[in-house]
Amino acid sequence: MTWRASVLTLFPEMFPGPLGCSLAGRALERGIWSLAAVDIRAFAADKHRTVDDTPFGGGAGMVMRPDVLDAALASVADERPMLVMTPRGRPLTQAVARRLADGPGVALLCGRYEGIDERVIAARGLEEISIGDYVLSGGEPAALVLLDACVRLLPGVMGAAASAEEESFAAGLLEYPHYTRPAEWRGHRVPEVLLSGHHAEVAAWRRREAERITRERRPDLWAARASASRAGAVATVPGAL
Ligand SMILES: C[S@@+](CC[C@H](N)C(=O)[O-])C[C@H]1O[C@@H](n2cnc3c(N)ncnc32)[C@H](O)[C@@H]1O
């Protein structure tokens, strides 16, 4: 069954954009997923096609109107989760991408200007998602990021060689280092264990490296993993084949 994405945007020409290339683009051509870019402006009621207005209470910038957004959302409403991209949303994580990829698809609302009238977020029960602690000029790049993270998890998108189970974050750890030919480059040799042919030793080395890198670079992930471990909920480790 096709995983269906609808993106509500003032800039439909931004889609599929980078998602028309490589893995996601081929999957789009093969019908593993579909993408509809819906022009919010088409739902404006006046002759000037107005989608925004000044904020009540004053202040800088413009706010996207709830009536226009509600009509646009109604045009795509079905069993799919409805999301709005916003810096104050729940952080996009691999677990969120996995949950969405396991469902029927998504409807994504992209904000512009100062943001979106709060009432339409509440009325439609939109799930607010952020792609990081920085401010973009619009929700479209965030929607592209979210869709990319979901689409590559759909069955048949990644080749058999690539395993989502061994990637960064899959087990609450960052990934171990990779090496390929030549075995020696600019005087640097590949770690000997990787040339040894001992699968168990390779797996143990990769596990240690994944743990070391996570501890050094992401103490937050390391601490979360430690508490999950105490609760008996730690998944398999990347590289522990
Ligand atoms: C200029 S931003 C609005 C920022 C808003 N006034 C604030 O301070 O949070 C316009 C739109 O870009 C999108 N956006 C900006 N940063 C984002 C982020 N980190 N994650 C997801 N969407 C983002 C949202 O859709 C937002 O409505």
Short mmCIF file of C-alpha atoms and ligand atoms in Angstrom, two decimals, residues 84-88 109-116 129-140 142, ligand 1:
data_model
loop_
_atom_site.label_atom_id
_atom_site.label_comp_id
_atom_site.label_asym_id
_atom_site.label_seq_id
_atom_site.Cartn_x
_atom_site.Cartn_y
_atom_site.Cartn_z
CA VAL A 84 2.43 21.14 11.80
CA MET A 85 6.09 22.03 11.53
CA THR A 86 7.06 24.52 14.26
CA PRO A 87 10.18 25.34 16.32
CA ARG A 88 8.21 24.89 19.55
CA LEU A 109 1.22 21.93 7.43
CA CYS A 110 4.10 24.32 6.72
CA GLY A 111 4.04 27.68 8.46
CA ARG A 112 5.39 30.99 7.13
CA TYR A 113 5.62 34.51 8.55
CA GLU A 114 5.38 34.74 12.38
CA GLY A 115 3.40 31.52 12.53
CA ILE A 116 -0.09 30.05 12.64
CA ILE A 129 7.00 18.84 15.29
CA SER A 130 10.33 20.70 15.36
CA ILE A 131 13.45 19.70 13.44
CA GLY A 132 15.80 21.51 15.83
CA ASP A 133 16.47 24.49 18.05
CA TYR A 134 16.84 27.11 15.33
CA VAL A 135 14.37 29.17 13.31
CA LEU A 136 13.83 28.56 9.60
CA SER A 137 12.01 31.04 7.40
CA GLY A 138 9.32 28.46 6.63
CA GLY A 139 8.13 24.96 7.40
CA GLU A 140 8.97 23.59 3.93
CA ALA A 142 11.45 21.02 7.86
C1 LIG B 1 9.91 32.36 10.78
S1 LIG B 1 9.23 30.85 11.36
C2 LIG B 1 8.22 31.38 12.72
C3 LIG B 1 8.98 31.38 14.00
C4 LIG B 1 8.09 31.73 15.20
N1 LIG B 1 7.73 33.11 15.21
C5 LIG B 1 8.83 31.40 16.50
O1 LIG B 1 9.45 32.28 17.06
O2 LIG B 1 8.81 30.21 16.90
C6 LIG B 1 8.04 30.44 10.13
C7 LIG B 1 7.69 28.96 10.04
O3 LIG B 1 8.84 28.19 9.79
C8 LIG B 1 8.67 26.88 10.31
N2 LIG B 1 9.83 26.56 11.15
C9 LIG B 1 10.80 27.42 11.53
N3 LIG B 1 11.73 26.81 12.28
C10 LIG B 1 11.35 25.51 12.39
C11 LIG B 1 11.89 24.38 13.06
N4 LIG B 1 13.02 24.47 13.77
N5 LIG B 1 11.23 23.21 12.96
C12 LIG B 1 10.08 23.12 12.26
N6 LIG B 1 9.52 24.16 11.60
C13 LIG B 1 10.14 25.35 11.67
C14 LIG B 1 7.35 26.87 11.06
O4 LIG B 1 6.36 26.29 10.21
C15 LIG B 1 7.08 28.34 11.27
O5 LIG B 1 5.70 28.62 11.38
#
